[in-house]
Amino acid sequence: MFKLRNHTQFGHHKGWLVFTVAVLSLALVLSLNAGSPKLFAEISWLDILGEGSIVLLTLAWILSALASRPPGKVTRYIVIGLGCILFSASLDLLDEFLRYPPASHWLSMIESFPAVVGMLVMTGALYLWHHEQRAINIQLRRREWDYRDHGEIDPITQLYRGEYWQARAAAFQESGGNGYVAIIDINDFSYFNERYGQAEGDRYLHEVAQLLIMNLRQQDLACRYAGDRFALLLPDVCETQAYNIVKQICISIEHVAFRHQASAEAIYTSARAEVAQLTPVSHLPNILRGMLGKLEKGQRTAA
Amino acid sequence: MALTSPPLPVSKHDKVIPGYHFVCAVLAIAEPRGVSVHKLLRGTGIFDDAITPNLRVSGKQLIALIGNVQSYCKAKDASFLIGKHLANALLNHEFSSIKDAGSLTQVIRLVTTQRWLCLPLVSFARYEVNENSLWVARDAMGCSKIWPFVMQISLSMLVAFAKASSKTRLPFHFGMTASRPRNIEDFETYLGLRLNFNAPFMSLMLPKGSVLAPFERGNVGGEAQHGSFVEPEIGTHTSSDATLSILDKVRLLTEHNLHASLPDAAAEFSMSAATFKRKLKEHEYSYRALTEEVRREQAIVLLAMKKLNNEQSASEMAFSDLPNFRRAVKRLTGHTPSELRAL
């Protein structure tokens, strides 16, 4: 069955989870060794509420960073930085419960220093993160355009859906861009699903999505419009170039020998496409309707 | 005598729906999208090992199953895919003769007689509106929250039937009660471009010509005009209570006798008024809600679609005086008759 697994990253971070526990334990051991408990009446619960929340939230940040990020330099610095802040915050919280003898005043003197170090490390980490994100943005070219909304990503093809495409096309028009849009429709895809099963159909769409990405220029955008339809946005091309790109994509779809998982038999499909010009003054919904209408008519005559 | 008594209309709890293809279609779409079979069947009373071609389920069970897909399956096009998958399964089995049907009328007849196989939760009221045939969808089992999802499944299935029989995309017009959805692309791809949102009821409409005209079978030749389409046996069973749900039957009664009271209707079912009320409540309906739904539908079809004048409409709806008619229309639709005609 075609399934994309996407678990949390905790499995790769056992060492850092131990580090986090160690930071908390160290703070606990140091302050318990040095201090003695305060009287109940001396304890300020309001301070505990505030400082306790800082400890818990810092801990939550560490865990969410570990859950979502793969191991690497940026993750390492983020956790070290947050770990230092966690250490300071825990000492701060514990001295609400404990009274230190004069000999142990050094402990409350230094308690804020790890936080400063932690924030410096975090600043460095964020700077590295910025570089990392720029590298990832290049990887995401042709899949994503200057707006991120992970809820809109189609799980089957890992492309954005039609709604995203329309929003980007509209933004592109507003910025005064000229270009072409295209809708590509796989022929007889319901027959494909019926014959080879839904799971194979989904896998096929996934492969076609990869193929589209491969066939586009860096500045183009590919989305899964809906069902077996894909939408393209091709900025700054002339008519012949746009038609060529789309024609070549249709040709490469025809040449894909898709292997059925069970029988290894090669399955060939074809696609048809509609291309239209997009100018800052054109009305996108009308263009889209026109293209979809033509695609439906094409289906009628092809039958 | 149990054997000789006429079959009663089907209620929500009767396990009479041959739901094998329906359940399989739901599982086939939802499972690869990350919803486990266990989760899908939870609370439905359908068991994994009972999913065989002999499976019989109740409307309540199907509604629970669809409720589970709707809440666990995040794919926005799941409903349309389920409908398409169901259509394909039926076209390969019980409905294989659809591919050879001579006209849409034959397809409609098959779908009507075999409604428990394909449309267990929806029934359609057909109206002839000028040059078009209009089918207004009615909730047959009390779907409440999942009604829009059920309609998406059903419409996508019917479109697939029409396409399999006519080999073209027929010019369906769809009316949807919801406002324009965020995933409009899915609606356009699976149903077509003729979509009307914020409509007074869920409906589909086709030019009469498309319904009656024989399909062109270009390369097959004259022989196929009669085809191997197997006419379903139409005897006394077609409109018998066995193809109706309780809600369908009540609506039919009120359609034919608009002034039937609750005790009258209960008598038709040989039930006491209290039992009848309880029965309807199990279907998430009251008698009043049902009759008003039918009348509202009639008022909109007569005035807003057929553009009949007040006298004609009032007599069609069995109102004896016009002021009463106008008041009733305003109460049911929120518009006066002239406002409706202007729509």
XYZ file of C-alpha atoms in Angstrom:
646
model
C 0.000 0.000 0.000
C 1.200 3.486 -0.852
C 1.812 5.277 2.403
C 4.210 8.009 3.369
C 5.489 7.586 6.892
C 6.345 10.739 8.756
C 7.064 10.207 12.424
C 8.475 12.553 15.071
C 12.246 12.839 15.294
C 12.527 11.756 18.944
C 14.069 8.422 17.948
C 17.196 10.229 16.720
C 17.599 12.352 19.826
C 17.968 9.942 22.739
C 21.223 11.668 23.782
C 19.594 15.095 23.868
C 16.662 13.816 25.899
C 19.182 12.518 28.462
C 20.941 15.919 28.333
C 17.667 17.679 29.163
C 16.996 15.418 32.116
C 20.619 15.896 33.254
C 20.247 19.693 33.210
C 17.166 19.488 35.416
C 18.832 16.991 37.790
C 22.009 19.080 38.084
C 19.994 22.129 39.071
C 18.085 20.049 41.599
C 21.199 18.435 43.120
C 23.137 21.714 43.365
C 20.374 23.598 45.124
C 19.355 20.752 47.441
C 22.973 20.332 48.506
C 23.426 23.979 49.252
C 20.100 25.022 50.729
C 17.553 24.102 53.364
C 13.773 24.254 52.947
C 11.939 27.515 53.588
C 9.032 27.750 55.977
C 5.650 27.353 54.359
C 4.703 30.946 55.190
C 7.839 32.293 53.483
C 7.001 30.822 50.115
C 5.689 33.277 47.511
C 3.252 31.319 45.357
C 2.926 34.057 42.787
C 6.681 33.873 42.053
C 6.417 30.094 41.806
C 3.598 30.370 39.297
C 5.637 32.729 37.097
C 8.984 30.967 37.375
C 7.399 27.519 37.153
C 5.736 28.456 33.874
C 9.101 29.578 32.487
C 10.615 26.181 33.344
C 7.715 24.220 31.861
C 7.525 26.274 28.672
C 11.290 26.106 28.097
C 11.034 22.349 28.505
C 8.153 22.281 25.997
C 10.262 24.269 23.504
C 13.144 21.807 23.830
C 10.805 18.876 23.277
C 9.094 20.428 20.277
C 12.455 21.319 18.713
C 13.574 17.709 19.211
C 10.267 16.343 17.907
C 10.357 18.258 14.648
C 14.016 18.688 13.696
C 16.390 16.046 12.372
C 19.818 15.820 14.067
C 22.386 18.380 12.922
C 24.269 21.514 13.821
C 21.239 23.802 14.085
C 19.310 21.366 16.277
C 22.366 20.919 18.500
C 22.770 24.639 19.121
C 19.080 25.174 19.718
C 18.968 22.448 22.362
C 22.195 23.593 24.059
C 20.929 27.176 24.136
C 17.527 26.232 25.493
C 19.219 23.822 27.933
C 21.231 26.677 29.473
C 18.092 28.791 29.790
C 16.312 25.818 31.374
C 19.150 25.462 33.908
C 18.882 29.094 35.003
C 15.112 28.959 35.158
C 15.162 25.790 37.295
C 17.631 27.311 39.798
C 15.444 30.380 39.927
C 12.380 28.275 40.632
C 14.098 26.107 43.264
C 15.333 29.050 45.345
C 11.706 29.935 45.970
C 11.529 26.745 48.040
C 15.027 26.834 49.540
C 17.007 29.132 51.779
C 20.757 29.282 51.130
C 23.361 29.768 53.931
C 25.772 32.711 53.358
C 28.484 30.276 52.192
C 26.272 29.227 49.258
C 25.317 32.694 48.040
C 27.457 32.085 44.975
C 24.649 29.872 43.684
C 22.080 32.636 43.481
C 24.805 35.011 42.244
C 25.567 32.905 39.165
C 22.074 31.614 38.448
C 21.373 34.105 35.676
C 24.654 33.584 33.773
C 23.750 30.295 32.059
C 20.655 32.036 30.655
C 22.787 34.747 29.039
C 25.096 32.127 27.531
C 22.037 30.162 26.391
C 20.548 33.185 24.652
C 23.827 33.882 22.877
C 23.968 30.272 21.673
C 20.325 30.488 20.565
C 21.084 33.651 18.612
C 23.830 31.807 16.798
C 21.459 28.903 16.224
C 18.811 31.180 14.701
C 21.408 32.680 12.391
C 22.334 29.172 11.204
C 18.650 28.335 10.921
C 18.210 31.257 8.566
C 20.901 29.801 6.294
C 19.408 26.352 6.567
C 15.960 27.666 5.623
C 17.366 29.388 2.554
C 18.918 26.106 1.474
C 15.583 24.327 1.978
C 13.739 27.031 0.050
C 15.878 26.199 -2.950
C 14.952 22.544 -2.537
C 11.271 23.543 -2.434
C 11.412 25.570 -5.633
C 8.726 24.630 -8.150
C 6.667 23.239 -5.243
C 6.248 26.371 -3.153
C 6.109 30.080 -3.858
C 6.762 32.677 -1.175
C 3.943 31.517 1.066
C 3.842 28.530 3.396
C 0.732 26.736 4.606
C 1.473 23.123 5.419
C -2.255 22.375 5.876
C -2.740 22.909 2.143
C -0.181 20.316 1.021
C -1.737 17.295 -0.665
C -0.534 14.148 1.123
C -0.526 12.034 -2.051
C 1.608 14.158 -4.358
C 3.312 16.436 -1.807
C 2.270 19.369 -3.958
C 0.043 22.233 -2.898
C -3.634 22.062 -3.863
C -5.595 24.104 -6.404
C -6.559 26.738 -3.879
C -2.910 27.568 -3.182
C -2.229 27.727 -6.895
C -5.069 30.192 -7.446
C -3.895 32.360 -4.564
C -0.311 32.434 -5.905
C -1.474 33.141 -9.445
C -3.578 36.050 -8.163
C -0.633 37.410 -6.155
C 1.561 37.064 -9.229
C -0.933 39.108 -11.253
C -1.097 41.774 -8.569
C 2.665 42.144 -8.624
C 2.331 42.943 -12.321
C 3.709 39.660 -13.594
C 3.122 38.274 -17.060
C 3.156 34.603 -17.860
C 1.180 31.523 -18.721
C -0.938 29.080 -16.755
C -1.699 25.501 -17.688
C -3.880 22.640 -16.494
C -2.754 19.092 -17.256
C -5.305 16.285 -17.123
C -4.381 12.597 -17.141
C -6.519 10.764 -19.705
C -8.829 8.001 -18.489
C -7.513 8.123 -14.975
C -10.706 6.662 -13.509
C -10.101 3.638 -15.727
C -6.565 3.432 -14.297
C -7.936 3.462 -10.740
C -10.573 0.901 -11.584
C -8.124 -1.463 -13.215
C -5.083 -1.207 -10.941
C -6.663 -0.120 -7.683
C -6.804 3.097 -5.724
C -3.432 2.589 -4.054
C -1.623 2.216 -7.384
C -3.516 5.212 -8.717
C -2.277 7.311 -5.814
C 1.267 6.080 -6.367
C 0.999 6.992 -10.033
C -0.097 10.547 -9.190
C 2.857 10.798 -6.821
C 5.222 9.800 -9.639
C 3.658 12.224 -12.100
C 4.116 15.004 -9.547
C 7.847 14.214 -9.419
C 7.961 14.224 -13.197
C 6.313 17.649 -13.379
C 8.829 19.090 -10.941
C 11.657 17.630 -13.001
C 10.320 19.195 -16.193
C 9.853 22.717 -14.869
C 12.187 25.664 -14.612
C 13.334 26.874 -11.205
C 10.892 29.810 -11.201
C 7.779 27.780 -12.132
C 5.137 26.403 -9.786
C 3.375 23.024 -9.955
C 0.293 22.149 -7.886
C -2.209 19.328 -7.798
C -5.374 21.087 -8.918
C -7.758 18.267 -7.929
C -8.210 14.602 -8.773
C -6.066 13.806 -11.799
C -5.510 17.444 -12.750
C -2.305 19.379 -12.213
C -1.929 23.131 -12.445
C 1.177 25.001 -13.572
C 2.187 28.633 -13.288
C 4.922 29.701 -15.709
C 6.115 33.271 -15.196
C 7.931 35.319 -17.816
C 7.626 33.075 -20.833
C 6.444 33.775 -24.338
C 3.633 31.829 -25.927
C 5.812 29.364 -27.836
C 7.945 28.640 -24.776
C 4.880 28.009 -22.625
C 3.316 25.690 -25.185
C 6.619 23.894 -25.596
C 7.058 23.315 -21.875
C 3.536 21.932 -21.538
C 3.788 19.841 -24.690
C 7.062 18.355 -23.514
C 5.530 17.530 -20.135
C 2.662 15.697 -21.871
C 5.205 13.807 -23.979
C 7.212 12.783 -20.942
C 4.036 11.609 -19.159
C 3.296 9.435 -22.185
C 6.758 7.929 -21.981
C 6.608 6.956 -18.333
C 6.579 3.185 -17.976
C 4.804 2.936 -14.649
C 5.441 -0.418 -13.023
C 2.534 -2.137 -11.370
C 3.617 -3.279 -7.912
C 2.313 -6.802 -8.263
C 2.961 -7.718 -11.881
C 5.846 -5.403 -12.895
C 3.884 -4.819 -16.086
C 4.551 -1.423 -17.676
C 1.541 0.877 -17.737
C 1.457 3.786 -20.162
C -0.890 6.732 -19.886
C -1.385 9.949 -21.786
C -2.301 13.456 -20.794
C -3.881 16.489 -22.356
C -3.429 20.092 -21.388
C -4.837 23.568 -21.764
C -2.636 26.643 -21.728
C -3.722 30.248 -21.238
C -2.042 33.582 -20.914
C -2.014 35.377 -17.575
C -1.594 39.150 -17.540
C -2.045 41.605 -14.676
C -5.426 42.618 -16.115
C -6.841 39.194 -16.999
C -9.581 37.677 -14.856
C -8.193 34.479 -13.341
C -11.519 32.698 -12.563
C -12.633 33.225 -16.183
C -9.343 31.931 -17.568
C -9.598 28.899 -15.317
C -13.200 28.218 -16.309
C -12.257 28.470 -19.937
C -9.438 25.969 -19.552
C -11.541 23.508 -17.541
C -14.418 23.822 -20.008
C -12.089 23.016 -22.900
C -10.675 20.041 -21.025
C -14.189 18.673 -20.534
C -15.033 19.199 -24.205
C -11.819 17.437 -25.150
C -13.013 14.496 -23.109
C -16.283 14.484 -25.013
C -14.722 14.412 -28.460
C -12.069 11.945 -27.407
C -14.721 9.446 -26.354
C -49.461 -13.798 8.013
C -45.911 -12.546 7.682
C -45.471 -13.894 4.157
C -48.463 -12.296 2.548
C -48.336 -8.903 4.233
C -46.916 -6.201 1.941
C -43.291 -5.218 2.667
C -43.092 -2.251 4.993
C -41.020 0.782 4.102
C -37.485 0.465 5.393
C -36.573 2.166 8.636
C -33.191 3.289 9.861
C -32.629 0.173 11.963
C -33.593 -2.449 9.374
C -30.562 -4.387 8.228
C -31.709 -4.755 4.637
C -29.191 -2.665 2.701
C -26.793 -4.775 0.606
C -23.916 -2.570 1.696
C -20.932 -4.658 0.618
C -19.786 -2.382 -2.230
C -20.506 0.729 -0.199
C -18.446 -0.422 2.786
C -15.642 -1.668 0.508
C -15.524 1.665 -1.333
C -15.231 3.542 1.956
C -12.424 1.261 3.156
C -10.610 1.354 -0.209
C -10.412 5.141 -0.153
C -9.919 5.853 3.540
C -7.388 3.164 4.378
C -4.564 4.291 2.055
C -5.192 7.795 3.393
C -4.092 6.742 6.826
C -7.345 5.717 8.555
C -7.250 2.190 9.948
C -10.111 -0.229 9.294
C -10.512 -0.530 13.033
C -11.085 3.213 13.364
C -13.504 3.298 10.425
C -15.665 0.482 11.761
C -15.624 1.712 15.358
C -19.131 2.126 16.689
C -20.768 1.050 13.432
C -21.626 -2.514 14.482
C -20.106 -3.717 11.199
C -17.422 -6.319 11.799
C -14.310 -6.805 9.751
C -14.985 -10.497 9.095
C -18.613 -9.850 8.139
C -17.648 -7.767 5.099
C -18.638 -10.274 2.437
C -20.927 -9.890 -0.605
C -23.778 -11.096 1.621
C -23.357 -8.234 4.062
C -26.594 -6.530 5.080
C -26.425 -3.271 6.966
C -28.881 -0.724 8.285
C -29.069 2.925 7.381
C -27.893 3.768 10.875
C -24.769 1.649 10.404
C -23.923 3.285 7.077
C -24.427 6.718 8.585
C -22.063 5.822 11.451
C -19.470 4.559 8.959
C -19.651 7.683 6.820
C -19.474 9.791 9.966
C -16.196 8.056 10.817
C -14.705 8.677 7.362
C -15.715 12.284 7.507
C -14.066 12.868 10.854
C -10.915 10.767 10.426
C -10.080 11.051 6.714
C -8.414 14.385 6.090
C -8.382 14.129 2.286
C -10.795 16.765 1.003
C -11.796 14.736 -2.045
C -12.548 11.535 -0.094
C -16.317 11.777 -0.688
C -15.942 12.098 -4.459
C -13.400 9.294 -4.618
C -15.704 7.011 -2.610
C -18.564 7.767 -5.019
C -16.400 7.036 -8.025
C -15.061 3.860 -6.498
C -18.567 2.686 -5.595
C -19.731 3.403 -9.151
C -16.867 1.362 -10.596
C -17.554 -1.563 -8.269
C -21.250 -1.591 -9.169
C -20.485 -1.212 -12.897
C -18.343 -4.332 -12.653
C -21.023 -6.316 -10.864
C -24.732 -5.692 -10.373
C -24.852 -2.664 -12.679
C -22.724 -4.007 -15.526
C -25.661 -3.570 -17.913
C -25.424 0.225 -17.513
C -22.564 0.239 -20.004
C -25.008 -1.017 -22.665
C -27.999 1.112 -21.687
C -29.734 2.706 -24.656
C -30.626 5.950 -22.932
C -30.430 7.661 -19.608
C -34.022 6.683 -18.896
C -32.937 3.058 -18.674
C -30.107 3.973 -16.303
C -32.495 5.912 -14.104
C -34.896 2.966 -14.016
C -32.128 0.603 -12.933
C -30.869 2.991 -10.260
C -34.426 3.438 -8.949
C -35.233 -0.249 -8.726
C -31.842 -1.076 -7.227
C -31.699 1.959 -4.982
C -30.583 0.058 -1.853
C -27.400 -0.938 -3.681
C -26.393 2.532 -4.793
C -28.445 5.220 -3.055
C -29.430 3.808 0.322
C -29.394 7.203 2.043
C -30.767 9.480 -0.670
C -33.989 9.562 -2.612
C -34.845 11.872 -5.459
C -38.074 13.639 -6.292
C -38.348 14.268 -10.006
C -39.919 17.419 -11.395
C -40.290 18.462 -15.000
C -39.295 22.102 -15.168
C -39.777 23.668 -18.605
C -37.161 22.033 -20.833
C -35.369 20.298 -17.978
C -35.744 17.356 -15.680
C -34.961 18.270 -12.099
C -34.209 15.794 -9.342
C -34.381 17.173 -5.827
C -32.459 15.110 -3.301
C -34.163 14.111 -0.079
C -32.577 12.705 3.028
C -33.950 9.148 3.144
C -32.589 8.000 6.498
C -31.994 11.083 8.602
C -28.337 11.738 7.799
C -28.315 15.135 9.562
C -24.662 16.194 9.897
C -23.218 13.963 7.190
C -25.846 14.887 4.578
C -23.530 17.066 2.429
C -20.864 14.335 2.467
C -23.450 11.687 1.508
C -24.607 13.888 -1.357
C -21.049 14.320 -2.617
C -20.646 10.540 -2.666
C -23.999 10.067 -4.404
C -23.557 12.774 -7.019
C -20.062 11.673 -7.938
C -21.414 8.105 -8.302
C -24.322 9.200 -10.497
C -22.006 11.254 -12.705
C -19.810 8.172 -13.126
C -22.890 6.086 -14.092
C -23.974 8.677 -16.627
C -20.478 8.804 -18.067
C -20.180 5.013 -18.262
C -23.482 4.750 -20.124
C -23.299 7.778 -22.401
C -19.501 7.702 -22.894
C -19.574 11.509 -22.604
C -19.924 14.055 -19.854
C -23.597 15.013 -19.753
C -24.478 18.652 -19.041
C -25.538 18.181 -15.426
C -26.420 21.235 -13.350
C -25.963 20.806 -9.627
C -27.597 22.720 -6.829
C -25.764 22.681 -3.492
C -27.146 24.107 -0.282
C -23.690 24.889 1.106
C -21.859 28.068 0.232
C -18.954 27.899 -2.196
C -16.509 25.434 -0.625
C -12.788 25.977 -0.188
C -12.042 22.902 -2.272
C -14.112 24.082 -5.239
C -11.480 22.442 -7.476
C -12.613 18.989 -6.331
C -16.268 19.779 -7.071
C -15.347 21.031 -10.540
C -13.159 18.064 -11.340
C -15.540 15.352 -10.183
C -18.925 16.936 -10.930
C -18.265 19.497 -13.634
C -18.398 23.248 -13.921
C -22.163 23.803 -13.678
C -22.378 24.237 -9.931
C -24.768 26.451 -8.082
C -24.003 27.063 -4.418
C -26.318 28.488 -1.733
C -29.150 26.704 -3.533
C -32.465 26.078 -1.725
C -31.978 22.298 -1.975
C -29.532 19.701 -3.223
C -30.484 18.884 -6.765
C -29.330 17.856 -10.190
C -30.817 18.953 -13.449
C -30.490 17.823 -17.049
C -32.121 18.996 -20.281
C -34.992 16.644 -21.094
C -33.316 15.933 -24.409
C -30.304 14.355 -22.684
C -32.575 12.168 -20.571
C -34.680 10.791 -23.391
C -32.314 10.762 -26.362
C -30.831 7.363 -27.207
C -27.080 7.250 -26.693
C -24.974 7.357 -29.820
C -22.945 4.219 -30.086
C -20.796 5.374 -32.983
C -18.647 2.371 -33.755
C -20.912 -0.386 -32.537
C -23.595 -0.170 -35.207
C -27.340 -0.504 -35.188
C -27.382 -3.789 -33.383
C -26.283 -2.148 -30.189
C -29.230 0.247 -30.258
C -31.169 -2.366 -28.376
C -27.984 -3.578 -26.792
C -27.656 -6.195 -24.175
C -29.159 -3.922 -21.579
C -31.127 -6.033 -19.204
C -34.338 -4.251 -18.327
C -34.916 -4.591 -14.644
C -38.117 -6.387 -13.912
C -40.682 -3.746 -13.389
C -43.763 -5.156 -11.887
C -45.662 -4.208 -8.862
C -42.354 -3.942 -7.010
C -40.999 -0.719 -8.500
C -42.919 1.723 -6.427
C -43.653 -0.758 -3.698
C -42.799 0.122 -0.149
C -39.767 -2.152 -0.301
C -37.800 0.488 -2.212
C -38.909 3.286 0.077
C -37.645 4.389 3.433
C -40.143 5.492 6.038
C -39.226 9.119 5.397
C -39.745 8.629 1.635
C -43.144 7.144 2.224
C -44.271 9.952 4.514
C -43.110 12.517 1.965
C -45.038 10.717 -0.785
C -48.151 10.721 1.381
C -47.923 14.431 2.082
C -47.164 15.132 -1.566
C -50.405 13.467 -2.591
C -52.474 14.670 0.301
C -51.133 17.944 1.568
C -53.633 18.167 4.366
C -52.951 14.755 5.860
C -52.565 15.075 9.593
C -50.150 13.143 11.763
C -52.808 10.604 12.897
C -53.811 10.065 9.216
C -50.205 9.356 8.298
C -49.715 7.084 11.314
C -52.778 5.114 10.231
C -51.177 4.528 6.822
C -48.351 2.767 8.647
C -50.767 0.944 10.962
C -49.090 2.631 13.900
C -50.360 4.642 16.808
C -49.614 8.341 16.615
C -47.116 8.013 19.480
C -45.221 5.129 17.878
C -45.183 6.963 14.557
C -43.778 10.097 16.188
C -41.068 8.072 17.915
C -40.233 6.309 14.656
C -39.734 9.635 12.877
C -37.671 10.939 15.760
C -35.297 8.003 15.301
C -34.773 9.421 11.804
C -34.020 12.899 13.185
C -37.306 14.233 11.808
C -40.689 15.366 13.025
C -43.864 15.012 10.990
C -44.164 18.764 10.757
C -40.576 19.136 9.504
C -41.214 16.539 6.803
C -44.405 18.093 5.505
C -42.886 21.555 5.551
C -39.844 20.305 3.671
C -42.054 18.902 0.906
C -44.162 22.041 0.689
C -41.120 24.297 0.649
C -39.656 22.209 -2.169
C -42.932 22.451 -4.121
C -43.214 26.201 -3.576
C -39.676 26.788 -4.848
C -40.085 24.523 -7.874
C -43.464 25.982 -8.837
C -42.669 29.644 -8.261
C -38.930 30.141 -8.596
C -38.235 27.536 -11.281
C -41.444 27.010 -13.258
C -42.441 30.674 -12.703
C -46.126 29.772 -12.377
C -48.517 32.455 -11.195
C -50.075 32.426 -7.737
C -53.400 30.856 -8.814
C -51.708 27.958 -10.616
C -49.237 27.376 -7.812
C -51.877 27.551 -5.118
C -54.048 25.010 -6.884
C -51.036 22.698 -7.448
C -50.294 22.920 -3.758
C -53.964 22.418 -2.860
C -54.499 25.799 -1.239
C -58.051 27.046 -1.547
C -57.405 30.744 -0.906
C -54.585 32.974 -2.065
C -53.863 34.960 1.127
C -53.346 31.701 2.955
C -51.073 30.505 0.161
C -48.976 33.668 0.227
C -48.574 33.494 3.995
C -47.540 29.849 3.834
C -44.981 30.485 1.076
C -43.462 33.370 3.014
C -43.221 31.244 6.148
C -41.703 28.231 4.354
C -39.190 29.946 2.094
C -38.658 33.337 3.674
C -39.774 34.967 0.423
C -43.102 36.105 -0.980
C -44.341 34.386 -4.162
C -43.427 37.386 -6.333
C -39.940 37.513 -4.821
C -39.507 33.827 -5.625
C -40.599 34.343 -9.218
C -38.078 37.151 -9.578
C -35.181 34.921 -8.453
